[in-house]
């Protein structure tokens, strides 16, 4: 089972409501406000799969589960390990000898996760567990795996570790009634030690994604394309081909920093949270290229975080004139985030309605910028200075006195 940490900024919320074990009641629970305010999380996939570190964290399944097996995984084992070598034998090589919680925390803090609050990943199903396979054989009319393995672990995980976020996964082969999801969530929201602050996703049984649970992530790397009504999350990975560490990853297979920043900005502008994954090595190191990406995100947020943290979607989320511009809002301020360098020193913003009090400030610069009305009823042309070189290649204009 994979252990995954989610680092977010937390603000405590309290609720006296009680929820019954049905989706109508559970779906009515408001999300604790800290989650929407945080915007950014760090996902970690780290486990025995980090020892072979080949292809992805699904290596065991691709090697011995799927039919036919993946020939690349079969060849990898044939070429590098003795006959009869079993996947559990990788565990003795999971030493984590260089693992330093303090160093990890420093990297995550530098990424823009201002305070350390963690969540836990939990896969509901287990590929090769005999109790699960027997329940599956019985058409999920029996629940031996759920009652003897899954639920005891879930309750213990919450009571012992008190996560503020539970990232459920591996639900899609069986309905939520098999997993006893509604009963567990009712206990989690009503009586658990984290009942006031815990947040969950939507992976609680076949058909639940994008429909039931806490926030929606719908599917891996999901983007709605427009502003949805329900709080959502985009989970994605710096390594575009894997969530776990791969020893044979190539630089062209990784998200570069400008791509990550634009992904973060567009997600937040559309009301989402951004969950960015990196995969540590079996010896406990976060690869330097992943650390560089995380610190780059944090450096960009040091200047532009005002437009991200605790922001809200604006009435218009995006416009594209000569360059893409994404909008967020906070209080009376509107933020226009430009994710590519404009071709000229004049940037036209078509949507904001100006007033006599309108002021435009480039975040990170001390003085306001000159501007002129663009149309009688809306829009402004902003005269840009020489744009500073910033990590991620995106700049933010704060617009005060506009509507």
PDB file of C-alpha atoms in Angstrom, residues 18 28 30 69 72 78 82 117 172 178 191 200 235 283 300 364 392:
ATOM      1  CA  UNK A  18     -24.269  15.211  11.832  1.00  0.00           C
ATOM      2  CA  UNK A  28     -24.148  18.177   1.737  1.00  0.00           C
ATOM      3  CA  UNK A  30     -19.346  21.826   3.370  1.00  0.00           C
ATOM      4  CA  UNK A  69       1.998  -9.304 -19.046  1.00  0.00           C
ATOM      5  CA  UNK A  72       9.060  -4.778 -21.197  1.00  0.00           C
ATOM      6  CA  UNK A  78      14.537 -11.699 -16.879  1.00  0.00           C
ATOM      7  CA  UNK A  82      17.297 -14.532 -10.956  1.00  0.00           C
ATOM      8  CA  UNK A 117      -0.338  19.510   7.121  1.00  0.00           C
ATOM      9  CA  UNK A 172     -13.545   1.472  -9.543  1.00  0.00           C
ATOM     10  CA  UNK A 178     -19.136  -3.115  -1.257  1.00  0.00           C
ATOM     11  CA  UNK A 191     -17.127  11.091  15.257  1.00  0.00           C
ATOM     12  CA  UNK A 200     -11.865  13.726   1.136  1.00  0.00           C
ATOM     13  CA  UNK A 235      -3.597  15.930  -9.576  1.00  0.00           C
ATOM     14  CA  UNK A 283      16.993   5.311  -0.576  1.00  0.00           C
ATOM     15  CA  UNK A 300       7.267  32.027  -8.424  1.00  0.00           C
ATOM     16  CA  UNK A 364       7.054  42.360  -7.274  1.00  0.00           C
ATOM     17  CA  UNK A 392       8.143  29.994 -14.670  1.00  0.00           C
TER      18      UNK A 392
END
